[in-house]
Structure formats: C-alpha cells, structure tokens
mmCIF file of C-alpha atoms and ligand atoms in Angstrom:
data_model
loop_
_atom_site.group_PDB
_atom_site.id
_atom_site.type_symbol
_atom_site.label_atom_id
_atom_site.label_comp_id
_atom_site.label_asym_id
_atom_site.label_seq_id
_atom_site.Cartn_x
_atom_site.Cartn_y
_atom_site.Cartn_z
ATOM 1 C CA UNK S 1 15.442 12.430 -25.245
ATOM 2 C CA UNK S 2 15.210 8.959 -23.711
ATOM 3 C CA UNK S 3 18.162 7.298 -21.944
ATOM 4 C CA UNK S 4 18.492 3.787 -20.549
ATOM 5 C CA UNK S 5 21.008 3.010 -17.816
ATOM 6 C CA UNK S 6 21.639 0.278 -15.308
ATOM 7 C CA UNK S 7 21.946 1.505 -11.745
ATOM 8 C CA UNK S 8 20.422 2.663 -8.500
ATOM 9 C CA UNK S 9 17.771 5.366 -8.885
ATOM 10 C CA UNK S 10 18.613 6.862 -5.476
ATOM 11 C CA UNK S 11 21.954 8.030 -6.942
ATOM 12 C CA UNK S 12 20.466 9.956 -9.867
ATOM 13 C CA UNK S 13 20.948 13.735 -9.812
ATOM 14 C CA UNK S 14 17.880 14.677 -11.847
ATOM 15 C CA UNK S 15 15.009 17.077 -11.197
ATOM 16 C CA UNK S 16 12.786 14.191 -10.105
ATOM 17 C CA UNK S 17 13.088 10.481 -9.547
ATOM 18 C CA UNK S 18 9.919 8.426 -9.648
ATOM 19 C CA UNK S 19 9.142 6.041 -6.805
ATOM 20 C CA UNK S 20 7.284 2.756 -7.308
ATOM 21 C CA UNK S 21 5.096 3.396 -4.277
ATOM 22 C CA UNK S 22 1.931 1.827 -2.848
ATOM 23 C CA UNK S 23 -1.404 3.526 -2.189
ATOM 24 C CA UNK S 24 -0.454 4.438 1.401
ATOM 25 C CA UNK S 25 2.639 6.410 0.241
ATOM 26 C CA UNK S 26 4.165 5.523 3.599
ATOM 27 C CA UNK S 27 7.058 3.409 2.338
ATOM 28 C CA UNK S 28 7.663 -0.267 1.709
ATOM 29 C CA UNK S 29 10.262 -2.617 0.258
ATOM 30 C CA UNK S 30 12.061 -2.608 -3.086
ATOM 31 C CA UNK S 31 12.867 0.732 -4.660
ATOM 32 C CA UNK S 32 10.398 2.463 -2.306
ATOM 33 C CA UNK S 33 12.393 1.314 0.729
ATOM 34 C CA UNK S 34 15.673 2.338 -0.915
ATOM 35 C CA UNK S 35 14.332 5.836 -1.724
ATOM 36 C CA UNK S 36 12.999 6.399 1.806
ATOM 37 C CA UNK S 37 16.284 5.226 3.372
ATOM 38 C CA UNK S 38 18.353 7.483 1.137
ATOM 39 C CA UNK S 39 16.055 10.522 1.472
ATOM 40 C CA UNK S 40 15.890 10.310 5.264
ATOM 41 C CA UNK S 41 12.934 10.547 7.662
ATOM 42 C CA UNK S 42 11.651 13.925 6.427
ATOM 43 C CA UNK S 43 10.300 12.182 3.335
ATOM 44 C CA UNK S 44 7.779 10.070 5.215
ATOM 45 C CA UNK S 45 6.670 13.153 7.193
ATOM 46 C CA UNK S 46 5.772 14.940 3.954
ATOM 47 C CA UNK S 47 4.187 11.767 2.545
ATOM 48 C CA UNK S 48 1.880 11.501 5.579
ATOM 49 C CA UNK S 49 0.353 14.846 4.635
ATOM 50 C CA UNK S 50 -0.590 13.561 1.166
ATOM 51 C CA UNK S 51 -3.195 11.063 2.462
ATOM 52 C CA UNK S 52 -2.296 8.296 0.040
ATOM 53 C CA UNK S 53 -2.575 7.992 -3.723
ATOM 54 C CA UNK S 54 -4.784 5.961 -6.048
ATOM 55 C CA UNK S 55 -3.373 3.216 -8.266
ATOM 56 C CA UNK S 56 -2.494 4.783 -11.629
ATOM 57 C CA UNK S 57 -1.898 8.212 -10.114
ATOM 58 C CA UNK S 58 1.140 10.034 -8.676
ATOM 59 C CA UNK S 59 2.045 12.759 -6.134
ATOM 60 C CA UNK S 60 5.174 14.904 -5.744
ATOM 61 C CA UNK S 61 7.374 15.648 -2.709
ATOM 62 C CA UNK S 62 10.790 17.126 -2.125
ATOM 63 C CA UNK S 63 13.851 14.860 -2.365
ATOM 64 C CA UNK S 64 15.450 15.792 0.989
ATOM 65 C CA UNK S 65 18.834 14.005 1.241
ATOM 66 C CA UNK S 66 18.605 12.561 -2.260
ATOM 67 C CA UNK S 67 20.639 14.070 -5.092
ATOM 68 C CA UNK S 68 17.307 14.421 -6.931
ATOM 69 C CA UNK S 69 15.352 17.564 -6.055
ATOM 70 C CA UNK S 70 11.969 15.856 -6.043
ATOM 71 C CA UNK S 71 10.378 12.460 -5.724
ATOM 72 C CA UNK S 72 7.244 11.699 -7.729
ATOM 73 C CA UNK S 73 5.502 8.812 -5.999
ATOM 74 C CA UNK S 74 3.617 6.748 -8.579
ATOM 75 C CA UNK S 75 1.435 3.773 -7.750
ATOM 76 C CA UNK S 76 1.537 0.979 -10.306
ATOM 77 C CA UNK S 77 -0.929 -1.908 -10.460
ATOM 78 C CA UNK S 78 -0.470 -5.324 -8.903
ATOM 79 C CA UNK S 79 -0.359 -7.878 -11.766
ATOM 80 C CA UNK S 80 -3.487 -10.049 -11.593
ATOM 81 C CA UNK S 81 -3.225 -11.810 -14.951
ATOM 82 C CA UNK S 82 -3.547 -8.780 -17.225
ATOM 83 C CA UNK S 83 -7.330 -8.546 -17.615
ATOM 84 C CA UNK S 84 -7.955 -6.274 -14.629
ATOM 85 C CA UNK S 85 -6.963 -3.015 -16.302
ATOM 86 C CA UNK S 86 -3.274 -3.430 -15.532
ATOM 87 C CA UNK S 87 -1.907 -1.979 -18.825
ATOM 88 C CA UNK S 88 -4.074 1.155 -18.549
ATOM 89 C CA UNK S 89 -3.174 1.648 -14.884
ATOM 90 C CA UNK S 90 0.543 1.230 -15.580
ATOM 91 C CA UNK S 91 0.391 3.665 -18.512
ATOM 92 C CA UNK S 92 -1.550 6.091 -16.331
ATOM 93 C CA UNK S 93 1.065 6.200 -13.584
ATOM 94 C CA UNK S 94 3.862 6.923 -16.109
ATOM 95 C CA UNK S 95 1.709 9.628 -17.746
ATOM 96 C CA UNK S 96 0.691 11.201 -14.420
ATOM 97 C CA UNK S 97 4.321 11.304 -13.252
ATOM 98 C CA UNK S 98 5.305 13.103 -16.475
ATOM 99 C CA UNK S 99 2.360 15.516 -16.230
ATOM 100 C CA UNK S 100 3.227 16.403 -12.628
ATOM 101 C CA UNK S 101 6.880 16.914 -13.553
ATOM 102 C CA UNK S 102 5.873 19.261 -16.386
ATOM 103 C CA UNK S 103 3.393 21.157 -14.159
ATOM 104 C CA UNK S 104 6.332 21.830 -11.823
ATOM 105 C CA UNK S 105 8.521 23.025 -14.712
ATOM 106 C CA UNK S 106 10.957 20.135 -14.276
ATOM 107 C CA UNK S 107 13.179 19.140 -17.192
ATOM 108 C CA UNK S 108 14.710 15.782 -16.213
ATOM 109 C CA UNK S 109 13.017 12.726 -14.726
ATOM 110 C CA UNK S 110 14.170 9.175 -13.990
ATOM 111 C CA UNK S 111 11.880 6.141 -13.757
ATOM 112 C CA UNK S 112 12.425 2.740 -12.182
ATOM 113 C CA UNK S 113 10.667 -0.236 -13.777
ATOM 114 C CA UNK S 114 7.371 0.320 -11.962
ATOM 115 C CA UNK S 115 5.340 -2.771 -10.929
ATOM 116 C CA UNK S 116 7.967 -5.269 -12.181
ATOM 117 C CA UNK S 117 9.237 -6.276 -8.722
ATOM 118 C CA UNK S 118 6.956 -7.054 -5.795
ATOM 119 C CA UNK S 119 3.849 -6.258 -7.892
ATOM 120 C CA UNK S 120 4.759 -9.003 -10.409
ATOM 121 C CA UNK S 121 4.026 -7.266 -13.740
ATOM 122 C CA UNK S 122 5.777 -9.203 -16.547
ATOM 123 C CA UNK S 123 8.884 -7.216 -17.395
ATOM 124 C CA UNK S 124 8.541 -7.382 -21.187
ATOM 125 C CA UNK S 125 4.923 -6.211 -21.104
ATOM 126 C CA UNK S 126 5.751 -3.439 -18.629
ATOM 127 C CA UNK S 127 8.624 -2.208 -20.827
ATOM 128 C CA UNK S 128 6.273 -1.965 -23.826
ATOM 129 C CA UNK S 129 3.789 0.124 -21.825
ATOM 130 C CA UNK S 130 6.440 2.354 -20.235
ATOM 131 C CA UNK S 131 8.233 3.169 -23.495
ATOM 132 C CA UNK S 132 5.043 3.731 -25.486
ATOM 133 C CA UNK S 133 3.627 6.048 -22.817
ATOM 134 C CA UNK S 134 6.817 8.104 -22.516
ATOM 135 C CA UNK S 135 7.185 8.356 -26.305
ATOM 136 C CA UNK S 136 3.590 9.512 -26.614
ATOM 137 C CA UNK S 137 4.072 12.136 -23.896
ATOM 138 C CA UNK S 138 7.263 13.474 -25.508
ATOM 139 C CA UNK S 139 5.425 14.073 -28.797
ATOM 140 C CA UNK S 140 3.653 17.021 -27.137
ATOM 141 C CA UNK S 141 5.509 20.202 -26.159
ATOM 142 C CA UNK S 142 6.396 20.255 -22.441
ATOM 143 C CA UNK S 143 9.261 21.239 -20.159
ATOM 144 C CA UNK S 144 10.581 17.643 -20.072
ATOM 145 C CA UNK S 145 13.867 17.304 -21.935
ATOM 146 C CA UNK S 146 15.324 14.083 -20.590
ATOM 147 C CA UNK S 147 13.672 10.849 -19.454
ATOM 148 C CA UNK S 148 15.931 8.158 -17.996
ATOM 149 C CA UNK S 149 14.868 4.560 -17.454
ATOM 150 C CA UNK S 150 16.982 3.310 -14.550
ATOM 151 C CA UNK S 151 17.077 -0.484 -14.766
ATOM 152 C CA UNK S 152 18.217 -2.333 -11.664
ATOM 153 C CA UNK S 153 18.435 -5.823 -13.125
ATOM 154 C CA UNK S 154 20.038 -7.058 -16.355
ATOM 155 C CA UNK S 155 16.778 -8.469 -17.676
ATOM 156 C CA UNK S 156 15.097 -5.063 -17.641
ATOM 157 C CA UNK S 157 18.222 -3.368 -19.002
ATOM 158 C CA UNK S 158 18.270 -5.682 -22.028
ATOM 159 C CA UNK S 159 14.517 -5.328 -22.601
ATOM 160 C CA UNK S 160 14.742 -1.520 -22.576
ATOM 161 C CA UNK S 161 17.916 -1.326 -24.671
ATOM 162 C CA UNK S 162 16.428 -3.584 -27.353
ATOM 163 C CA UNK S 163 13.239 -1.555 -27.538
ATOM 164 C CA UNK S 164 14.848 1.907 -27.457
ATOM 165 C CA UNK S 165 17.470 1.007 -30.042
ATOM 166 C CA UNK S 166 14.850 -0.531 -32.317
ATOM 167 C CA UNK S 167 12.864 2.729 -32.260
ATOM 168 C CA UNK S 168 15.830 5.046 -32.948
HETATM 169 N N1 LIG W 201 16.971 1.602 -8.104
HETATM 170 C C1 LIG W 201 16.296 1.295 -9.239
HETATM 171 N N2 LIG W 201 15.457 0.245 -9.351
HETATM 172 C C2 LIG W 201 15.301 -0.534 -8.253
HETATM 173 C C3 LIG W 201 15.962 -0.282 -7.025
HETATM 174 C C4 LIG W 201 16.830 0.840 -6.980
HETATM 175 N N3 LIG W 201 17.507 1.178 -5.871
HETATM 176 N N4 LIG W 201 15.574 -1.249 -6.143
HETATM 177 C C5 LIG W 201 14.718 -2.065 -6.798
HETATM 178 N N5 LIG W 201 14.555 -1.650 -8.065
HETATM 179 P P1 LIG W 201 9.594 -2.864 -6.625
HETATM 180 P P2 LIG W 201 6.782 -2.650 -7.517
HETATM 181 C C6 LIG W 201 13.716 -2.201 -9.152
HETATM 182 O O1 LIG W 201 9.353 -4.198 -6.008
HETATM 183 O O2 LIG W 201 6.880 -3.934 -8.243
HETATM 184 C C7 LIG W 201 7.135 -1.677 -2.411
HETATM 185 O O3 LIG W 201 7.025 -2.375 -1.204
HETATM 186 C C8 LIG W 201 13.302 -3.653 -9.075
HETATM 187 O O4 LIG W 201 14.334 -4.505 -9.544
HETATM 188 O O5 LIG W 201 10.423 -1.880 -5.898
HETATM 189 O O6 LIG W 201 6.167 -1.474 -8.222
HETATM 190 C C9 LIG W 201 6.105 -0.555 -2.527
HETATM 191 O O7 LIG W 201 5.884 0.068 -1.294
HETATM 192 C C10 LIG W 201 12.092 -3.679 -10.005
HETATM 193 O O8 LIG W 201 12.495 -3.854 -11.373
HETATM 194 O O9 LIG W 201 8.193 -2.096 -6.951
HETATM 195 C C11 LIG W 201 4.909 -1.291 -3.035
HETATM 196 O O10 LIG W 201 4.204 -1.903 -1.984
HETATM 197 C C12 LIG W 201 11.517 -2.259 -9.875
HETATM 198 O O11 LIG W 201 12.489 -1.492 -9.149
HETATM 199 C C13 LIG W 201 5.490 -2.351 -3.947
HETATM 200 O O12 LIG W 201 6.812 -2.566 -3.476
HETATM 201 C C14 LIG W 201 10.203 -2.196 -9.124
HETATM 202 O O13 LIG W 201 10.207 -3.145 -8.058
HETATM 203 C C15 LIG W 201 5.582 -1.870 -5.352
HETATM 204 O O14 LIG W 201 5.972 -2.935 -6.188
#
C-alpha cells in the first residue's frame, strides 16, 4: 500500500524513515540535518562507522531518539541536466532502501522526496521515478506492507497525489 502525506518525516512512527543523505553519511542540511537533530548525537556516531555510501546506494542505522526504529540513509544524485545517469541513480537509491528494509524484516517505510531540494532534481521527474520504482518493488513478495511518501512542500504533495490517484 502506498500513502502520500504532507509533513515532517522526523515525526513518522514507522519501522524506517529514509534520509536524503550525502556520500559522507555525516549529516548536512535539509532533511538530513532535521533527522540528525531529532535523532540526537548517537546517530552520527553510528554513521561514522559506516565509512560513507555511494550515490544510488543506502545503509541502515538505528533511529535513536526518533519515533522511527531505523533510519535508512540513501544517497540520491545531484541533478546535472539529466544525462549523467540521474534517473537510474535515483531509482537505485529508492530500490536499495526498500531492499534493505525487506532484508531487515521491516514492514513500514517512509520516504522524503530524495534529491529534490539541495540536489536540484526536478520535482516532477523525481516523482515519476520514485513512484515507478516503489510500484515495481511492491509487485514482488516482500515484508514491506506500507510505503509512505512524506512531502514537505505543497508542490511535491500535489505531484504525488496526482500520480498516485491516477494509478489507483
Ligand atoms: N521532512 C520531510 N521532508 C523534508 C524535511 C523534513 N523534515 N526537510 C526537508 N524536506 P534535501 P537532497 C524535503 O535538500 O536534495 C543535505 O545537505 C525538501 O523539501 O533535504 O537529496 C544532504 O546532506 C525536499 O523536497 O535533500 C545532502 O548533502 C526533500 O526533503 C543534500 O542535502 C529533499 O531535500 C541532499 O540533497
């Protein structure tokens, strides 16, 4: 099941929230900064032991002070015009986050709109990739029962609502 809500991902009580991280995994601005602030300093201690993450991949930690039990740190691509593999890298980080959640027997996961802030990925194109990748993943049997897209801004909320409603 796919849900779309407007809100703050740090408030979501799900098995895992996904972070829009960078390759260092050591924190940053945007949703990454908000997640690290809400989780508390233990999160960056665990992240230091992961030795970074490649673009298009993801790594899991505990959620510490967050209501979510885990954080899956996914690294989306920086938008460089669209012909540098951006769609495949964005799809890959959604798919890897879902695979890692399933490997850990998690059932609920919430995504922010990865790459659509500081990394500059056009929001409409990113929504197409995110929804197609999640739909494709949910066609296969796995432990995942609920995927929530947590949209922070109205523009993303409308883009996701239009696309999800059109496909239901
Ligand atoms: N809850 C949900 N979504 C949020 C929140 C929140 N609390 N705060 C922001 N967003 P961004 P990126 C939305 O810039 O583009 C960091 O410095 C925001 O409106 O957080 O993947 C990392 O360390 C936007 O739609 O991530 C990287 O260096 C979406 O989250 C870099 O930014 C993603 O925006 C990653 O850039």
